[in-house]
Coordinates of C-alpha atoms in Angstrom, one line a residue:
Chain Y
M13 CA 84.8 132.9 -160.3
L14 CA 88.0 134.3 -162.3
K15 CA 89.0 136.2 -159.8
E16 CA 90.0 134.4 -157.0
H17 CA 92.6 132.8 -158.9
F18 CA 94.6 135.5 -159.8
K19 CA 96.3 136.3 -156.2
K20 CA 100.0 136.1 -157.0
P21 CA 101.5 139.4 -157.7
A22 CA 103.6 139.7 -160.9
G23 CA 106.7 140.9 -161.4
E24 CA 108.3 144.4 -162.6
A25 CA 106.2 147.2 -164.6
E26 CA 106.4 146.4 -168.2
T27 CA 107.7 148.7 -170.3
E28 CA 105.8 149.5 -173.5
I29 CA 106.2 147.6 -177.2
S30 CA 107.8 149.5 -179.4
Y31 CA 107.0 149.4 -182.6
E32 CA 109.2 150.8 -185.9
K33 CA 107.1 153.4 -187.3
P34 CA 106.0 156.3 -185.2
Q35 CA 102.3 157.9 -185.8
A36 CA 100.9 160.9 -187.6
P37 CA 103.5 163.6 -186.2
D38 CA 101.8 166.1 -183.6
G39 CA 102.7 169.7 -184.4
L40 CA 102.5 172.6 -186.9
F41 CA 105.3 171.2 -188.8
Q42 CA 106.8 167.2 -189.0
K43 CA 109.7 165.9 -190.5
C44 CA 108.8 163.1 -192.7
D45 CA 109.9 159.5 -190.7
G46 CA 109.9 158.6 -194.9
C47 CA 111.7 161.1 -197.1
G48 CA 112.5 163.2 -194.1
K49 CA 111.2 165.9 -195.6
I50 CA 110.0 169.0 -193.3
V51 CA 106.0 169.0 -194.0
L52 CA 103.4 171.1 -193.0
Q53 CA 100.8 169.1 -190.4
E54 CA 97.5 170.7 -192.0
D55 CA 99.1 169.7 -195.3
I56 CA 99.4 166.1 -194.1
E57 CA 95.9 165.6 -192.5
N58 CA 94.5 167.4 -196.4
N59 CA 96.2 164.0 -197.3
W60 CA 94.7 162.1 -196.2
Y61 CA 97.6 161.4 -193.6
C62 CA 100.3 160.2 -195.7
C63 CA 102.9 162.9 -196.8
P64 CA 102.2 165.3 -199.5
K65 CA 106.2 164.6 -200.3
C66 CA 106.5 161.3 -200.7
G67 CA 103.2 159.4 -200.2
R68 CA 104.3 158.0 -197.3
Y69 CA 100.8 156.5 -195.2
Y70 CA 100.6 157.6 -191.7
R71 CA 98.8 156.1 -189.1
I72 CA 96.2 156.9 -187.8
G73 CA 93.5 156.3 -184.7
A74 CA 89.4 155.5 -185.2
R75 CA 89.4 159.7 -184.9
E76 CA 90.8 159.6 -187.7
R77 CA 89.4 157.1 -190.0
I78 CA 85.7 157.5 -189.0
P79 CA 84.7 160.8 -190.7
M80 CA 87.5 159.5 -193.8
I81 CA 85.1 156.4 -194.4
A82 CA 82.0 157.3 -192.7
D83 CA 79.0 159.9 -194.3
E84 CA 79.2 162.6 -192.4
N85 CA 77.4 162.9 -188.8
T86 CA 76.2 159.3 -189.5
F87 CA 78.2 157.1 -186.5
Q88 CA 76.9 156.3 -182.9
E89 CA 79.0 154.5 -180.9
W90 CA 78.6 150.8 -179.5
D91 CA 79.9 149.3 -176.1
S92 CA 81.4 152.7 -175.4
G93 CA 82.6 152.7 -172.1
L94 CA 83.2 148.6 -172.2
T95 CA 86.7 148.0 -170.4
G96 CA 87.9 144.7 -169.3
G97 CA 89.7 144.3 -166.1
N98 CA 93.3 142.9 -165.5
P99 CA 92.6 138.7 -165.3
L100 CA 96.2 137.7 -164.6
Q101 CA 96.7 140.4 -161.7
F102 CA 99.8 142.3 -164.1
E103 CA 101.8 144.1 -162.1
G104 CA 101.2 148.0 -163.3
Y105 CA 98.5 147.3 -166.3
E106 CA 95.7 149.1 -164.8
E107 CA 98.1 152.2 -164.5
K108 CA 99.3 151.8 -167.9
L109 CA 95.6 151.4 -169.4
D110 CA 94.5 154.2 -167.0
T111 CA 97.5 156.7 -168.5
L112 CA 96.6 155.6 -172.0
R113 CA 93.0 156.0 -171.5
K114 CA 94.3 159.6 -170.9
S115 CA 96.7 160.4 -173.4
T116 CA 94.9 158.7 -175.9
G117 CA 91.1 159.8 -175.2
Y118 CA 90.5 156.1 -176.1
A119 CA 88.8 153.9 -173.9
E120 CA 90.3 150.4 -175.5
A121 CA 92.1 149.5 -178.6
V122 CA 89.1 149.4 -180.5
V123 CA 86.2 151.5 -181.2
M124 CA 82.6 149.7 -182.4
G125 CA 79.5 151.5 -183.9
E126 CA 77.2 152.0 -187.1
A127 CA 77.5 154.0 -189.5
R128 CA 76.4 154.9 -193.2
I129 CA 78.5 154.6 -195.9
C130 CA 77.4 155.9 -199.6
G131 CA 73.6 155.6 -197.6
M132 CA 74.0 151.7 -196.3
R133 CA 74.0 151.1 -192.8
I134 CA 76.7 148.7 -191.9
A135 CA 78.4 148.0 -188.7
L136 CA 82.1 149.8 -188.3
G137 CA 85.1 148.8 -185.9
V138 CA 88.3 150.7 -186.3
M139 CA 91.3 149.5 -184.4
S140 CA 93.8 152.3 -183.1
A141 CA 97.3 151.6 -182.6
E142 CA 98.6 154.3 -180.0
F143 CA 96.6 152.3 -177.7
L144 CA 99.3 149.3 -176.7
M145 CA 99.8 148.7 -180.5
G146 CA 95.7 147.8 -180.8
S147 CA 96.5 144.6 -179.1
M148 CA 93.6 142.0 -178.7
G149 CA 92.6 141.7 -174.7
T150 CA 88.9 140.5 -174.0
A151 CA 87.8 144.1 -174.2
V152 CA 88.9 144.7 -177.7
G153 CA 87.3 141.0 -178.1
E154 CA 84.1 141.5 -176.6
K155 CA 83.9 144.6 -178.2
I156 CA 83.9 142.6 -181.6
T157 CA 82.4 139.8 -180.5
R158 CA 79.3 141.7 -179.8
M159 CA 79.9 144.4 -182.4
I160 CA 79.2 140.9 -185.1
G161 CA 76.9 139.7 -182.9
R162 CA 74.4 142.3 -183.3
A163 CA 75.1 143.1 -186.8
T164 CA 74.5 139.7 -187.7
A165 CA 70.6 139.9 -185.6
E166 CA 70.6 143.2 -187.3
R167 CA 71.6 141.6 -190.5
L168 CA 73.9 144.4 -191.3
P169 CA 77.6 144.3 -193.3
V170 CA 80.9 144.5 -190.8
V171 CA 83.4 146.3 -192.1
L172 CA 86.5 146.1 -189.7
F173 CA 89.7 148.3 -189.6
C174 CA 92.7 146.2 -188.3
C175 CA 95.5 147.7 -187.1
S176 CA 97.4 145.2 -184.1
G177 CA 100.8 143.7 -183.1
G178 CA 98.8 140.9 -181.6
A179 CA 97.9 139.7 -178.8
R180 CA 97.6 141.4 -175.4
M181 CA 100.2 139.7 -173.2
Q182 CA 99.4 141.6 -170.0
E183 CA 96.2 139.2 -170.8
G184 CA 98.2 136.2 -171.3
I185 CA 95.6 133.0 -172.5
F186 CA 92.4 135.4 -171.9
S187 CA 94.1 137.1 -174.5
L188 CA 94.7 134.2 -177.1
M189 CA 90.9 133.2 -176.4
Q190 CA 89.5 136.0 -177.9
M191 CA 90.5 134.7 -181.5
A192 CA 88.3 131.6 -181.2
R193 CA 85.2 133.7 -180.0
T194 CA 85.7 136.5 -182.7
A195 CA 86.5 133.8 -184.8
Q196 CA 82.6 132.2 -183.9
A197 CA 81.0 135.5 -183.8
I198 CA 82.4 135.8 -187.9
K199 CA 81.2 131.9 -188.8
E200 CA 77.8 133.1 -187.2
H201 CA 77.6 136.2 -189.4
D202 CA 79.0 134.0 -192.4
E203 CA 76.4 131.3 -191.9
A204 CA 73.6 134.1 -191.6
G205 CA 74.5 135.0 -195.1
L206 CA 75.9 138.6 -194.0
L207 CA 79.0 140.4 -196.0
Y208 CA 82.3 140.9 -193.5
I209 CA 84.9 143.6 -195.0
P210 CA 88.4 143.7 -193.0
V211 CA 90.7 146.3 -193.9
L212 CA 94.2 145.8 -192.9
T213 CA 96.2 148.5 -192.2
D214 CA 99.7 148.6 -190.5
P215 CA 100.6 146.7 -188.8
T216 CA 98.0 143.9 -188.8
T217 CA 99.8 140.9 -187.2
G218 CA 100.0 138.1 -185.2
G219 CA 96.5 137.2 -183.1
V220 CA 94.3 139.2 -185.2
T221 CA 96.2 137.9 -188.7
A222 CA 95.1 134.8 -187.4
S223 CA 91.4 135.0 -186.4
F224 CA 89.5 137.9 -187.8
A225 CA 91.9 140.1 -190.0
M226 CA 91.6 136.8 -192.5
L227 CA 88.2 135.9 -192.6
G228 CA 86.6 138.3 -194.6
D229 CA 84.7 137.9 -197.9
V230 CA 86.5 140.5 -199.4
I231 CA 89.9 141.6 -197.7
L232 CA 91.4 145.3 -198.5
A233 CA 94.7 146.2 -197.4
E234 CA 96.2 149.8 -197.6
P235 CA 99.3 150.3 -199.3
G236 CA 102.8 149.0 -197.9
A237 CA 101.1 148.2 -194.4
L238 CA 102.7 145.1 -193.0
I239 CA 100.4 142.0 -192.9
G240 CA 101.4 138.8 -191.6
F241 CA 101.4 136.2 -188.5
A242 CA 105.2 136.2 -187.0
G243 CA 106.7 139.8 -187.0
P244 CA 109.5 140.0 -189.4
R245 CA 112.0 139.9 -186.1
V246 CA 110.5 136.9 -184.9
I247 CA 111.2 135.3 -188.6
R248 CA 115.0 136.6 -188.9
Q249 CA 115.6 135.4 -184.9
T250 CA 114.0 131.8 -185.3
I251 CA 115.3 130.9 -188.9
G252 CA 118.2 133.7 -188.9
Q253 CA 117.4 133.8 -192.7
K254 CA 117.6 137.5 -194.4
L255 CA 114.0 138.4 -195.6
P256 CA 113.6 139.6 -199.1
Q257 CA 112.4 143.2 -199.6
G258 CA 109.0 144.3 -199.2
F259 CA 108.2 140.9 -197.4
Q260 CA 105.1 140.6 -195.5
S261 CA 104.0 143.7 -197.4
A262 CA 100.6 144.5 -198.5
E263 CA 101.5 144.1 -201.6
Y264 CA 103.2 140.4 -201.0
L265 CA 100.5 139.0 -199.6
L266 CA 98.7 140.5 -202.8
K267 CA 100.9 138.8 -205.0
H268 CA 100.3 135.9 -202.6
G269 CA 96.6 135.6 -202.9
F270 CA 96.0 136.6 -199.2
V271 CA 94.4 140.0 -200.1
D272 CA 91.5 140.7 -202.6
R273 CA 93.1 144.9 -203.2
I274 CA 95.4 146.9 -202.1
V275 CA 92.6 150.4 -202.0
R276 CA 94.2 154.0 -201.5
R277 CA 92.8 156.3 -198.8
E278 CA 91.2 158.1 -201.5
R279 CA 89.5 155.6 -202.8
L280 CA 88.5 153.6 -199.6
R281 CA 84.8 154.5 -199.1
S282 CA 83.7 154.2 -202.8
T283 CA 85.3 150.9 -203.4
L284 CA 83.6 150.0 -199.6
G285 CA 80.4 151.1 -201.6
I286 CA 80.7 149.2 -204.7
L287 CA 81.5 146.2 -202.4
L288 CA 78.3 146.7 -200.2
R289 CA 75.7 147.4 -202.8
S290 CA 77.0 144.1 -205.0
S291 CA 75.9 142.3 -202.4
G292 CA 72.7 143.5 -201.6
Y293 CA 72.8 146.2 -199.3
G294 CA 71.2 149.8 -200.1
R295 CA 68.4 148.2 -202.1
K296 CA 65.4 147.8 -199.3
E297 CA 66.9 150.1 -197.1
S298 CA 65.1 153.2 -195.6
Chain V
M29 CA 113.7 116.7 -163.9
E30 CA 112.5 116.3 -160.9
E31 CA 113.6 119.7 -159.4
K32 CA 111.5 121.1 -157.0
N33 CA 111.9 124.6 -155.3
R34 CA 111.8 125.2 -152.0
E35 CA 107.9 124.9 -150.8
G36 CA 108.2 121.3 -152.5
A37 CA 106.2 121.6 -155.3
V38 CA 106.9 122.1 -158.8
S39 CA 107.3 125.3 -159.9
A40 CA 105.5 127.1 -163.6
W41 CA 109.0 126.7 -164.8
D42 CA 110.0 123.3 -164.2
R43 CA 106.9 122.3 -165.9
V44 CA 107.6 124.2 -168.9
Q45 CA 111.2 121.9 -168.9
I46 CA 108.9 119.0 -168.4
A47 CA 106.8 119.5 -170.8
R48 CA 109.4 120.1 -173.3
S49 CA 111.8 117.3 -172.4
A50 CA 112.7 114.9 -174.9
D51 CA 111.2 111.7 -173.0
R52 CA 108.1 112.7 -172.9
P53 CA 105.6 110.8 -175.2
Y54 CA 104.4 112.6 -178.5
I55 CA 101.2 112.2 -180.2
K56 CA 102.5 108.4 -182.0
D57 CA 103.1 107.2 -178.7
F58 CA 99.9 108.2 -177.5
I59 CA 97.9 107.0 -180.2
S60 CA 99.5 103.1 -180.4
R61 CA 98.8 102.8 -176.5
I62 CA 95.2 104.5 -176.4
F63 CA 93.5 103.4 -179.3
D64 CA 92.6 99.7 -180.5
G65 CA 94.1 100.8 -184.3
F66 CA 95.2 103.7 -186.5
L67 CA 95.1 105.1 -189.9
E68 CA 97.3 107.2 -190.6
L69 CA 95.8 109.8 -193.3
H70 CA 98.2 112.6 -195.1
G71 CA 97.8 115.7 -197.0
D72 CA 95.9 119.3 -197.4
R73 CA 94.8 118.6 -201.0
L74 CA 96.5 122.3 -201.7
F75 CA 100.1 122.3 -201.1
G76 CA 101.7 119.4 -199.9
D77 CA 101.7 117.2 -196.5
D78 CA 103.0 118.5 -193.2
R79 CA 104.4 116.2 -191.0
A80 CA 104.7 117.8 -188.1
V81 CA 101.3 117.0 -187.6
I82 CA 99.1 113.6 -187.4
G83 CA 95.9 112.6 -188.3
G84 CA 93.7 109.9 -189.1
I85 CA 91.0 107.5 -188.4
A86 CA 91.5 105.3 -184.7
A87 CA 89.2 103.1 -183.2
I88 CA 88.3 102.6 -179.7
D89 CA 86.1 100.1 -178.0
K90 CA 84.5 99.6 -182.0
Q91 CA 83.9 103.5 -182.0
Y92 CA 85.6 105.1 -185.1
V93 CA 87.2 108.6 -184.5
T94 CA 89.1 110.9 -186.2
V95 CA 92.8 111.5 -184.0
I96 CA 94.8 114.7 -185.0
G97 CA 97.8 116.2 -183.5
Q98 CA 101.3 118.1 -183.6
Q99 CA 104.6 115.5 -183.5
K100 CA 107.7 116.5 -182.7
G101 CA 110.5 114.5 -182.5
R102 CA 113.4 113.0 -180.6
N103 CA 116.5 113.1 -182.4
A104 CA 117.9 116.1 -185.3
K105 CA 117.4 114.1 -188.3
E106 CA 113.3 113.4 -186.8
N107 CA 113.1 116.8 -186.1
K108 CA 114.0 117.8 -189.2
R109 CA 111.1 116.5 -190.8
R110 CA 108.6 116.9 -187.7
N111 CA 110.0 120.1 -188.0
F112 CA 109.9 120.3 -183.4
G113 CA 106.0 120.4 -184.0
M114 CA 105.5 123.2 -185.5
P115 CA 102.8 123.4 -188.0
N116 CA 103.2 124.8 -191.6
P117 CA 99.9 126.4 -193.1
E118 CA 99.5 122.9 -194.9
G119 CA 99.8 121.3 -191.4
Y120 CA 96.6 123.3 -190.3
R121 CA 95.2 122.9 -193.4
K122 CA 95.6 118.8 -193.5
A123 CA 94.0 119.0 -189.8
L124 CA 90.8 121.1 -191.0
R125 CA 90.2 118.5 -193.9
L126 CA 90.2 115.4 -191.6
A127 CA 88.2 117.7 -189.3
K128 CA 85.6 118.4 -191.8
Q129 CA 85.9 114.1 -193.2
A130 CA 85.2 113.9 -189.3
E131 CA 81.9 115.6 -188.8
K132 CA 80.7 113.9 -192.8
F133 CA 80.6 110.6 -191.6
S134 CA 79.7 111.7 -187.8
R135 CA 83.3 110.8 -186.2
P136 CA 83.7 112.3 -182.9
I137 CA 86.8 114.2 -183.1
L138 CA 90.0 114.2 -180.5
F139 CA 93.2 116.9 -180.5
F140 CA 96.4 115.6 -179.2
V141 CA 98.3 119.1 -178.6
D142 CA 101.5 119.3 -177.9
T143 CA 103.6 122.5 -180.2
P144 CA 105.9 125.3 -179.2
G145 CA 103.9 127.3 -181.4
A146 CA 103.1 127.7 -185.4
F147 CA 105.9 127.9 -187.5
C148 CA 107.7 131.4 -188.3
G149 CA 109.0 131.1 -191.2
M150 CA 108.9 132.9 -194.8
E151 CA 107.7 129.8 -196.4
A152 CA 105.0 130.1 -193.9
E153 CA 104.2 133.3 -194.0
E154 CA 103.9 133.1 -197.6
R155 CA 101.9 130.7 -197.6
G156 CA 99.4 131.8 -195.3
Q157 CA 100.1 131.1 -191.8
G158 CA 97.6 133.1 -190.3
E159 CA 94.3 132.8 -192.5
A160 CA 95.3 128.9 -192.2
I161 CA 94.9 129.5 -188.4
A162 CA 91.9 131.8 -188.8
R163 CA 90.6 129.0 -190.9
N164 CA 90.5 126.6 -188.0
L165 CA 89.0 128.5 -185.5
F166 CA 86.6 129.7 -187.8
E167 CA 85.7 126.0 -188.9
L168 CA 85.9 123.9 -186.0
S169 CA 83.0 127.0 -184.0
D170 CA 80.3 125.2 -185.3
L171 CA 81.2 121.0 -186.8
R172 CA 78.5 119.3 -185.3
V173 CA 80.0 116.6 -183.9
P174 CA 82.1 116.3 -180.2
V175 CA 85.6 117.5 -180.4
L176 CA 87.6 116.9 -177.3
S177 CA 91.5 118.6 -177.6
I178 CA 94.3 117.4 -174.9
I179 CA 97.1 118.9 -174.6
T180 CA 100.0 116.8 -173.6
G181 CA 103.2 119.2 -173.9
E182 CA 103.5 122.5 -174.9
G183 CA 99.9 124.5 -176.1
G184 CA 102.0 127.3 -177.8
S185 CA 99.7 130.3 -178.5
G186 CA 97.5 130.4 -181.4
G187 CA 98.8 127.6 -182.9
A188 CA 97.8 125.4 -180.1
L189 CA 94.6 127.1 -180.1
A190 CA 94.0 126.1 -183.7
F191 CA 93.7 122.2 -182.5
A192 CA 91.6 123.2 -179.3
V193 CA 88.6 124.3 -180.3
A194 CA 86.8 121.8 -178.8
N195 CA 83.7 120.8 -176.5
E196 CA 86.5 120.5 -173.7
V197 CA 90.2 120.8 -173.1
W198 CA 92.2 118.7 -171.0
M199 CA 95.5 118.8 -169.7
L200 CA 98.3 116.5 -168.6
E201 CA 99.5 117.3 -165.0
N202 CA 103.3 118.9 -166.4
A203 CA 101.7 120.5 -169.5
V204 CA 101.7 124.0 -170.6
Y205 CA 99.2 126.3 -172.1
S206 CA 100.2 129.7 -173.2
V207 CA 99.7 133.4 -175.5
L208 CA 103.3 132.7 -176.4
S209 CA 106.0 131.2 -174.8
P210 CA 107.7 132.7 -171.3
E211 CA 111.0 133.6 -173.3
G212 CA 108.8 135.6 -175.5
F213 CA 106.5 137.3 -173.0
A214 CA 109.7 137.9 -170.9
A215 CA 111.1 139.7 -174.5
I216 CA 108.2 141.3 -175.2
L217 CA 107.2 142.7 -171.8
W218 CA 110.7 143.3 -169.8
K219 CA 113.0 142.9 -173.0
D220 CA 114.9 140.3 -171.3
K221 CA 114.4 137.0 -172.4
K222 CA 116.6 135.8 -169.5
R223 CA 113.4 136.5 -167.1
A224 CA 112.0 133.7 -168.4
E225 CA 111.1 131.8 -165.4
E226 CA 109.8 134.4 -163.8
A227 CA 107.4 134.9 -166.9
A228 CA 106.2 131.5 -166.3
E229 CA 104.7 132.0 -162.8
V230 CA 103.4 135.5 -164.4
M231 CA 101.8 134.0 -166.9
K232 CA 99.3 131.2 -165.6
M233 CA 100.4 128.5 -168.2
T234 CA 100.0 125.2 -165.6
A235 CA 97.4 123.1 -166.5
E236 CA 96.3 123.1 -162.7
E237 CA 95.9 127.0 -162.3
L238 CA 94.5 127.3 -166.0
K239 CA 91.7 124.5 -164.4
G240 CA 91.4 126.9 -161.8
M241 CA 90.8 129.9 -164.5
G242 CA 88.3 127.7 -166.5
I243 CA 90.5 127.5 -169.2
V244 CA 90.8 123.6 -168.9
E245 CA 87.8 121.3 -167.7
K246 CA 90.1 118.5 -166.5
V247 CA 94.1 118.2 -165.5
I248 CA 95.1 114.3 -165.8
P249 CA 97.6 113.1 -162.6
E250 CA 101.3 112.2 -163.8
P251 CA 102.1 110.4 -161.3
Q252 CA 105.7 110.7 -162.0
P253 CA 106.6 113.3 -165.1
A254 CA 105.3 111.2 -168.6
N255 CA 107.6 108.9 -170.0
I256 CA 107.9 106.7 -173.2
A257 CA 109.9 104.5 -170.6
D258 CA 106.8 103.9 -169.0
M259 CA 103.8 105.0 -169.5
D260 CA 101.3 102.1 -169.3
D261 CA 99.4 103.6 -167.0
L262 CA 99.4 107.3 -167.9
A263 CA 97.7 105.3 -171.1
L264 CA 95.3 103.1 -169.8
S265 CA 93.8 106.5 -167.4
M266 CA 93.4 108.6 -170.2
R267 CA 91.4 105.3 -172.3
R268 CA 88.9 105.4 -169.5
E269 CA 89.0 109.5 -169.2
I270 CA 88.7 109.1 -173.3
R271 CA 86.1 106.9 -173.3
S272 CA 83.2 108.3 -171.0
F273 CA 83.9 111.5 -173.0
L274 CA 82.8 109.5 -176.1
K275 CA 79.9 108.3 -174.1
Y276 CA 79.1 111.7 -173.0
Y277 CA 78.6 113.1 -176.0
Q278 CA 77.3 109.9 -177.7
D279 CA 73.4 110.9 -178.1
M280 CA 73.6 114.5 -177.9
P281 CA 71.7 116.2 -180.6
A282 CA 74.4 117.7 -183.2
E283 CA 72.8 121.4 -182.3
E284 CA 73.1 121.1 -178.6
I285 CA 77.3 119.9 -178.8
V286 CA 77.6 123.3 -181.3
R287 CA 76.0 125.5 -178.3
R288 CA 77.9 123.6 -175.6
R289 CA 81.2 124.5 -177.1
K290 CA 80.3 128.3 -178.4
D291 CA 78.8 128.6 -174.8
R292 CA 82.0 127.6 -173.4
F293 CA 84.2 129.9 -175.8
R294 CA 81.6 132.8 -175.1
S295 CA 82.5 132.2 -171.6
Y296 CA 85.4 134.2 -171.9
G297 CA 84.6 137.7 -172.2
V298 CA 83.6 140.9 -169.9
F299 CA 80.1 141.1 -168.0
D300 CA 79.0 144.1 -167.0

């Protein structure tokens, strides 16, 4: 029913949304973009994907995150093949998604499923910045909504690693609607008395911050993560103000009362374990 | 503002200009002409009273309703006070407080949406702009009273959506509703703000297009672009439509009202 309203061809192919910080570098040796030192890739991987010299946090996706968080071999993906369409018939969008699917190995910007943490069964979602900056289109909204819905039905707590530049521009108004859909799903999960923990990683901005990222019972964040509604560049342009050092960092949000704790990667699993156990999970589970 | 393109139709970009024009009616103009009385209520009980948002209790045909919406200013002085209709977190929190109050006392809620977007400032971030919008989406999703949102001018992004989690969303014919301004869209996707006009077409942000896509239920015709100098007929037709909305939901059980609102948003997904 929607399709026939999208006949008009769009403009030229878009250019990539660019963000300043790169992913964890590939290759044997890498130059850290934090301290500029040459570091061994293996050392980065063995150091929770942080620079062994300066401690800089690199962005990681679902592939790196899940083994770091879940009990060994407990992750089972849900809705793995689910993808969206091109609701605005935006020129070049489908080709871009195809290219990204091949280069990243992800079908979409979020991976959903179930896993165990310290033996406790949870619903787990991880967004990946490699896939169009983790932007939220219809498929991302659908996967998150379905995961939370299934968690509500199966009475599971939800842990969701947020990482997103915000709305998926190419999907226009349908992208915006995902904010309301995900918030609605969390409301139902909340009404069922279940625990929801978003973990905010670098970057968490825009429509993701203004929906599921900020609706946790407990909100955790990684050190130094950029977290905000409007991006710093937009704010600078809007108000012409110089922004203070550390503005919109996880530490800044902690200070202003919008996150509960900043947790280092090596402590995330145990911290989640305590939060789950203290909220009543893991007692009468198999 | 009656520029026509070559085919004689009003283009999406024309409508953006009309929606932003300074002689377009704002919420206060609509309130005074549509309702039989209005009692404004102030403050979020947490930080302050955001003058970019107006809210209170109105009467229509002896029925009380809660009315909430963004208010723009018509000149520099007014805009200083109204912040161009761009709410700060306390504006969203005031709106939520009044919406919860309406629910408690079984008053239907009417939102009037007209905003370029939520304010993008340092203090807004400091006070949790994202959290404030998220909380509205969360709480409005299962309010037990009927909610109607009418986009009268600009429906800018999350700042508009926070007032549009409703059983029905209507738009005036020349209103626009989008994920971002066309300028912002062009800047992000094409790295060229000047292609805003083209972006407005691509984004499908006009009332008619959005109705076609099932994002809005009703388009309120503007035989002439709505203008404060001559808006009595428009106000009368809106009053009529609002009355019929209220009548339709009048005896509906709360569970049904909530279910319908939720189904409405569930439908904006992916179906295999």
